[in-house]
mmCIF file of C-alpha atoms in Angstrom:
data_model
loop_
_atom_site.group_PDB
_atom_site.id
_atom_site.type_symbol
_atom_site.label_atom_id
_atom_site.label_comp_id
_atom_site.label_asym_id
_atom_site.label_seq_id
_atom_site.Cartn_x
_atom_site.Cartn_y
_atom_site.Cartn_z
ATOM 1 C CA MET O 179 -114.979 75.295 -52.692
ATOM 2 C CA SER O 180 -112.499 73.477 -54.772
ATOM 3 C CA GLY O 181 -112.204 73.877 -58.521
ATOM 4 C CA ILE O 182 -115.253 71.810 -59.246
ATOM 5 C CA THR O 183 -118.102 71.992 -61.689
ATOM 6 C CA GLY O 184 -120.291 75.053 -61.264
ATOM 7 C CA SER O 185 -123.204 72.852 -60.437
ATOM 8 C CA ARG O 186 -121.612 70.986 -57.604
ATOM 9 C CA ILE O 187 -124.779 69.904 -55.998
ATOM 10 C CA LEU O 188 -124.793 73.263 -54.351
ATOM 11 C CA ALA O 189 -124.725 71.876 -50.920
ATOM 12 C CA LEU O 190 -121.100 72.919 -51.020
ATOM 13 C CA LEU O 191 -122.177 76.509 -50.625
ATOM 14 C CA ALA O 192 -123.760 75.515 -47.362
ATOM 15 C CA LEU O 193 -120.942 73.152 -46.582
ATOM 16 C CA VAL O 194 -118.657 76.139 -46.409
ATOM 17 C CA ALA O 195 -121.067 78.410 -44.539
ATOM 18 C CA LEU O 196 -122.545 76.109 -41.937
ATOM 19 C CA PRO O 197 -119.479 75.000 -40.014
ATOM 20 C CA ALA O 198 -118.541 78.657 -39.802
ATOM 21 C CA GLY O 199 -121.536 79.445 -37.683
ATOM 22 C CA CYS O 200 -124.928 78.906 -39.270
ATOM 23 C CA GLY O 201 -127.296 77.220 -36.876
ATOM 24 C CA SER O 202 -125.416 75.598 -34.054
ATOM 25 C CA THR O 203 -122.313 77.491 -33.132
ATOM 26 C CA GLN O 204 -120.378 74.375 -32.218
ATOM 27 C CA SER O 205 -118.477 72.736 -35.040
ATOM 28 C CA ASN O 206 -119.461 69.359 -33.590
ATOM 29 C CA SER O 207 -123.194 69.932 -34.050
ATOM 30 C CA PRO O 208 -124.935 67.121 -35.937
ATOM 31 C CA LEU O 209 -125.551 69.513 -38.838
ATOM 32 C CA ALA O 210 -121.941 70.686 -39.050
ATOM 33 C CA MET O 211 -120.593 67.138 -38.763
ATOM 34 C CA GLU O 212 -122.902 65.795 -41.490
ATOM 35 C CA ILE O 213 -122.181 68.724 -43.776
ATOM 36 C CA GLY O 214 -118.449 68.299 -43.204
ATOM 37 C CA ALA O 215 -118.648 64.618 -44.138
ATOM 38 C CA SER O 216 -120.728 65.412 -47.201
ATOM 39 C CA ALA O 217 -118.298 68.166 -48.244
ATOM 40 C CA ALA O 218 -115.334 65.810 -47.979
ATOM 41 C CA CYS O 219 -117.145 63.215 -50.067
ATOM 42 C CA VAL O 220 -118.147 65.770 -52.711
ATOM 43 C CA GLY O 221 -114.598 67.143 -52.797
ATOM 44 C CA GLU O 222 -113.219 63.679 -53.461
ATOM 45 C CA VAL O 223 -115.716 62.973 -56.249
ATOM 46 C CA GLU O 224 -115.255 66.340 -57.898
ATOM 47 C CA GLY O 225 -111.486 66.072 -57.742
ATOM 48 C CA ARG O 226 -111.502 62.951 -59.899
ATOM 49 C CA PRO O 227 -109.759 63.582 -63.229
ATOM 50 C CA ALA O 228 -112.608 61.868 -65.064
ATOM 51 C CA PHE O 229 -114.873 64.828 -64.264
ATOM 52 C CA ALA O 230 -112.445 67.490 -65.556
ATOM 53 C CA PRO O 231 -114.499 68.021 -68.756
ATOM 54 C CA LEU O 232 -117.495 68.962 -66.598
ATOM 55 C CA ARG O 233 -115.375 71.389 -64.557
ATOM 56 C CA ALA O 234 -114.232 73.031 -67.797
ATOM 57 C CA LYS O 235 -117.837 73.686 -68.886
ATOM 58 C CA SER O 236 -119.120 74.710 -65.457
ATOM 59 C CA PRO O 237 -116.475 76.386 -63.260
ATOM 60 C CA PRO O 238 -116.886 76.974 -59.523
ATOM 61 C CA LEU O 239 -119.693 79.247 -58.389
ATOM 62 C CA GLY O 240 -118.636 82.863 -58.509
ATOM 63 C CA GLU O 241 -116.045 82.105 -61.196
ATOM 64 C CA MET O 242 -118.360 81.596 -64.140
ATOM 65 C CA SER O 243 -117.596 83.894 -67.012
ATOM 66 C CA PRO O 244 -120.182 85.465 -69.315
ATOM 67 C CA ALA O 245 -119.171 82.791 -71.830
ATOM 68 C CA ASN O 246 -120.045 80.036 -69.323
ATOM 69 C CA LEU O 247 -123.372 81.655 -68.508
ATOM 70 C CA GLY O 248 -124.237 82.264 -72.155
ATOM 71 C CA ASP O 249 -123.033 78.936 -73.579
ATOM 72 C CA THR O 250 -125.733 77.740 -75.989
ATOM 73 C CA ALA O 251 -124.130 74.340 -76.593
ATOM 74 C CA LYS O 252 -125.934 71.265 -75.404
ATOM 75 C CA PRO O 253 -123.767 68.657 -73.705
ATOM 76 C CA THR O 254 -122.204 66.166 -76.064
ATOM 77 C CA PRO O 255 -123.094 62.491 -75.640
ATOM 78 C CA GLU O 256 -119.770 62.062 -73.806
ATOM 79 C CA GLU O 257 -120.562 64.971 -71.468
ATOM 80 C CA GLN O 258 -124.047 63.562 -70.866
ATOM 81 C CA GLU O 259 -122.484 60.250 -69.886
ATOM 82 C CA LEU O 260 -120.053 62.057 -67.557
ATOM 83 C CA ALA O 261 -122.962 63.925 -65.943
ATOM 84 C CA ARG O 262 -124.759 60.613 -65.361
ATOM 85 C CA GLY O 263 -121.562 59.176 -63.883
ATOM 86 C CA TYR O 264 -121.204 62.221 -61.678
ATOM 87 C CA LEU O 265 -124.764 61.825 -60.383
ATOM 88 C CA THR O 266 -124.077 58.181 -59.592
ATOM 89 C CA ALA O 267 -120.813 58.987 -57.815
ATOM 90 C CA ILE O 268 -122.224 61.899 -55.848
ATOM 91 C CA ALA O 269 -125.199 59.871 -54.567
ATOM 92 C CA ALA O 270 -122.980 58.494 -51.800
ATOM 93 C CA CYS O 271 -122.404 62.071 -50.591
ATOM 94 C CA THR O 272 -126.034 63.030 -50.029
ATOM 95 C CA PRO O 273 -126.437 64.462 -46.529
ATOM 96 C CA ARG O 274 -128.574 62.231 -44.336
ATOM 97 C CA ALA O 275 -131.808 64.047 -43.532
ATOM 98 C CA GLU O 276 -132.060 62.536 -40.064
ATOM 99 C CA ALA O 277 -128.632 63.926 -39.229
ATOM 100 C CA ILE O 278 -129.306 67.496 -40.296
ATOM 101 C CA LEU O 279 -132.971 68.093 -39.603
ATOM 102 C CA ASN O 280 -132.557 68.606 -35.869
ATOM 103 C CA PRO O 281 -134.846 71.211 -34.279
ATOM 104 C CA ARG O 282 -132.229 73.948 -33.896
ATOM 105 C CA ASP O 283 -130.897 73.744 -37.451
ATOM 106 C CA GLN O 284 -134.060 72.694 -39.243
ATOM 107 C CA ALA O 285 -134.287 75.728 -41.562
ATOM 108 C CA ALA O 286 -130.671 75.354 -42.679
ATOM 109 C CA GLY O 287 -131.029 71.593 -43.024
ATOM 110 C CA ARG O 288 -134.113 71.944 -45.193
ATOM 111 C CA ALA O 289 -132.385 74.541 -47.379
ATOM 112 C CA ILE O 290 -129.447 72.191 -47.890
ATOM 113 C CA LEU O 291 -131.578 69.170 -48.746
ATOM 114 C CA THR O 292 -133.876 71.119 -51.056
ATOM 115 C CA THR O 293 -130.950 72.652 -52.912
ATOM 116 C CA TRP O 294 -129.171 69.290 -53.115
ATOM 117 C CA HIS O 295 -132.203 67.664 -54.740
ATOM 118 C CA GLU O 296 -132.830 70.580 -57.089
ATOM 119 C CA GLN O 297 -129.193 70.462 -58.196
ATOM 120 C CA GLU O 298 -129.530 66.733 -58.842
ATOM 121 C CA GLN O 299 -132.536 67.532 -61.048
ATOM 122 C CA LEU O 300 -130.449 70.062 -62.986
ATOM 123 C CA TYR O 301 -127.760 67.425 -63.503
ATOM 124 C CA ALA O 302 -130.385 64.960 -64.712
ATOM 125 C CA ALA O 303 -131.684 67.555 -67.176
ATOM 126 C CA LEU O 304 -128.137 68.221 -68.363
ATOM 127 C CA ALA O 305 -127.432 64.477 -68.668
ATOM 128 C CA SER O 306 -130.562 64.039 -70.781
ATOM 129 C CA GLY O 307 -129.624 66.933 -73.070
ATOM 130 C CA ARG O 308 -132.632 69.065 -72.067
ATOM 131 C CA LEU O 309 -130.454 72.009 -70.926
ATOM 132 C CA THR O 310 -127.653 73.915 -72.578
ATOM 133 C CA TRP O 311 -124.499 74.531 -70.558
ATOM 134 C CA GLY O 312 -125.479 78.176 -70.154
ATOM 135 C CA GLN O 313 -128.939 77.308 -68.848
ATOM 136 C CA PHE O 314 -127.416 74.806 -66.442
ATOM 137 C CA ASN O 315 -124.844 77.335 -65.210
ATOM 138 C CA ARG O 316 -127.392 80.152 -64.792
ATOM 139 C CA MET O 317 -129.787 77.881 -62.895
ATOM 140 C CA THR O 318 -126.929 76.672 -60.704
ATOM 141 C CA GLU O 319 -125.936 80.251 -59.905
ATOM 142 C CA ALA O 320 -129.574 81.054 -59.060
ATOM 143 C CA LEU O 321 -129.738 78.059 -56.721
ATOM 144 C CA GLY O 322 -126.566 79.272 -55.044
ATOM 145 C CA ARG O 323 -127.962 82.770 -54.513
ATOM 146 C CA ARG O 324 -131.210 81.388 -53.131
ATOM 147 C CA MET O 325 -129.397 79.047 -50.775
ATOM 148 C CA ASP O 326 -127.187 81.877 -49.573
ATOM 149 C CA ARG O 327 -130.295 83.920 -48.698
ATOM 150 C CA GLN O 328 -131.898 80.946 -46.952
ATOM 151 C CA LEU O 329 -128.778 80.235 -44.912
ATOM 152 C CA ARG O 330 -128.434 83.870 -43.880
ATOM 153 C CA THR O 331 -132.059 83.821 -42.721
ATOM 154 C CA ALA O 332 -131.461 80.557 -40.863
ATOM 155 C CA MET O 333 -128.366 82.024 -39.173
ATOM 156 C CA VAL O 334 -130.359 85.027 -37.963
ATOM 157 C CA ALA O 335 -133.199 82.811 -36.734
ATOM 158 C CA ALA O 336 -130.811 80.455 -34.919
ATOM 159 C CA SER O 337 -129.068 83.340 -33.175
ATOM 160 C CA THR O 338 -132.258 84.845 -31.740
ATOM 161 C CA PRO O 339 -133.397 83.535 -28.367
#
């Protein structure tokens, strides 16, 4: 994961894990190829200097400090606008369901899509001012932990005959 906002439409957690062996073992599986394309797109969007203020408030997963997780500040109007812009920009990166919901990798594909959409909902709540930065960061971390568990389960299931 690059130095991107802690909420990074968590598919990036899977984007790192899946090509390394979750589901299909070949890196050219439809799932791995779609996730790789989505990861590249997300990386480009999140690397844009315009989104640096979001990265400052929500560091990469696993790097959030207690201050990030306990931040009681609501996003400013400028940060809300940036979050809306981020959602618009990231929409082009959404993994295509038909590409990742193949029979072998269905559990992993569903976990990715579910997490992606839930993270979008968190961004929408942040953009509307309904969440504080701390709430957003804690919920993002929880999504990441859940997705990690789901992907580990999917890896085990895919490796059994």
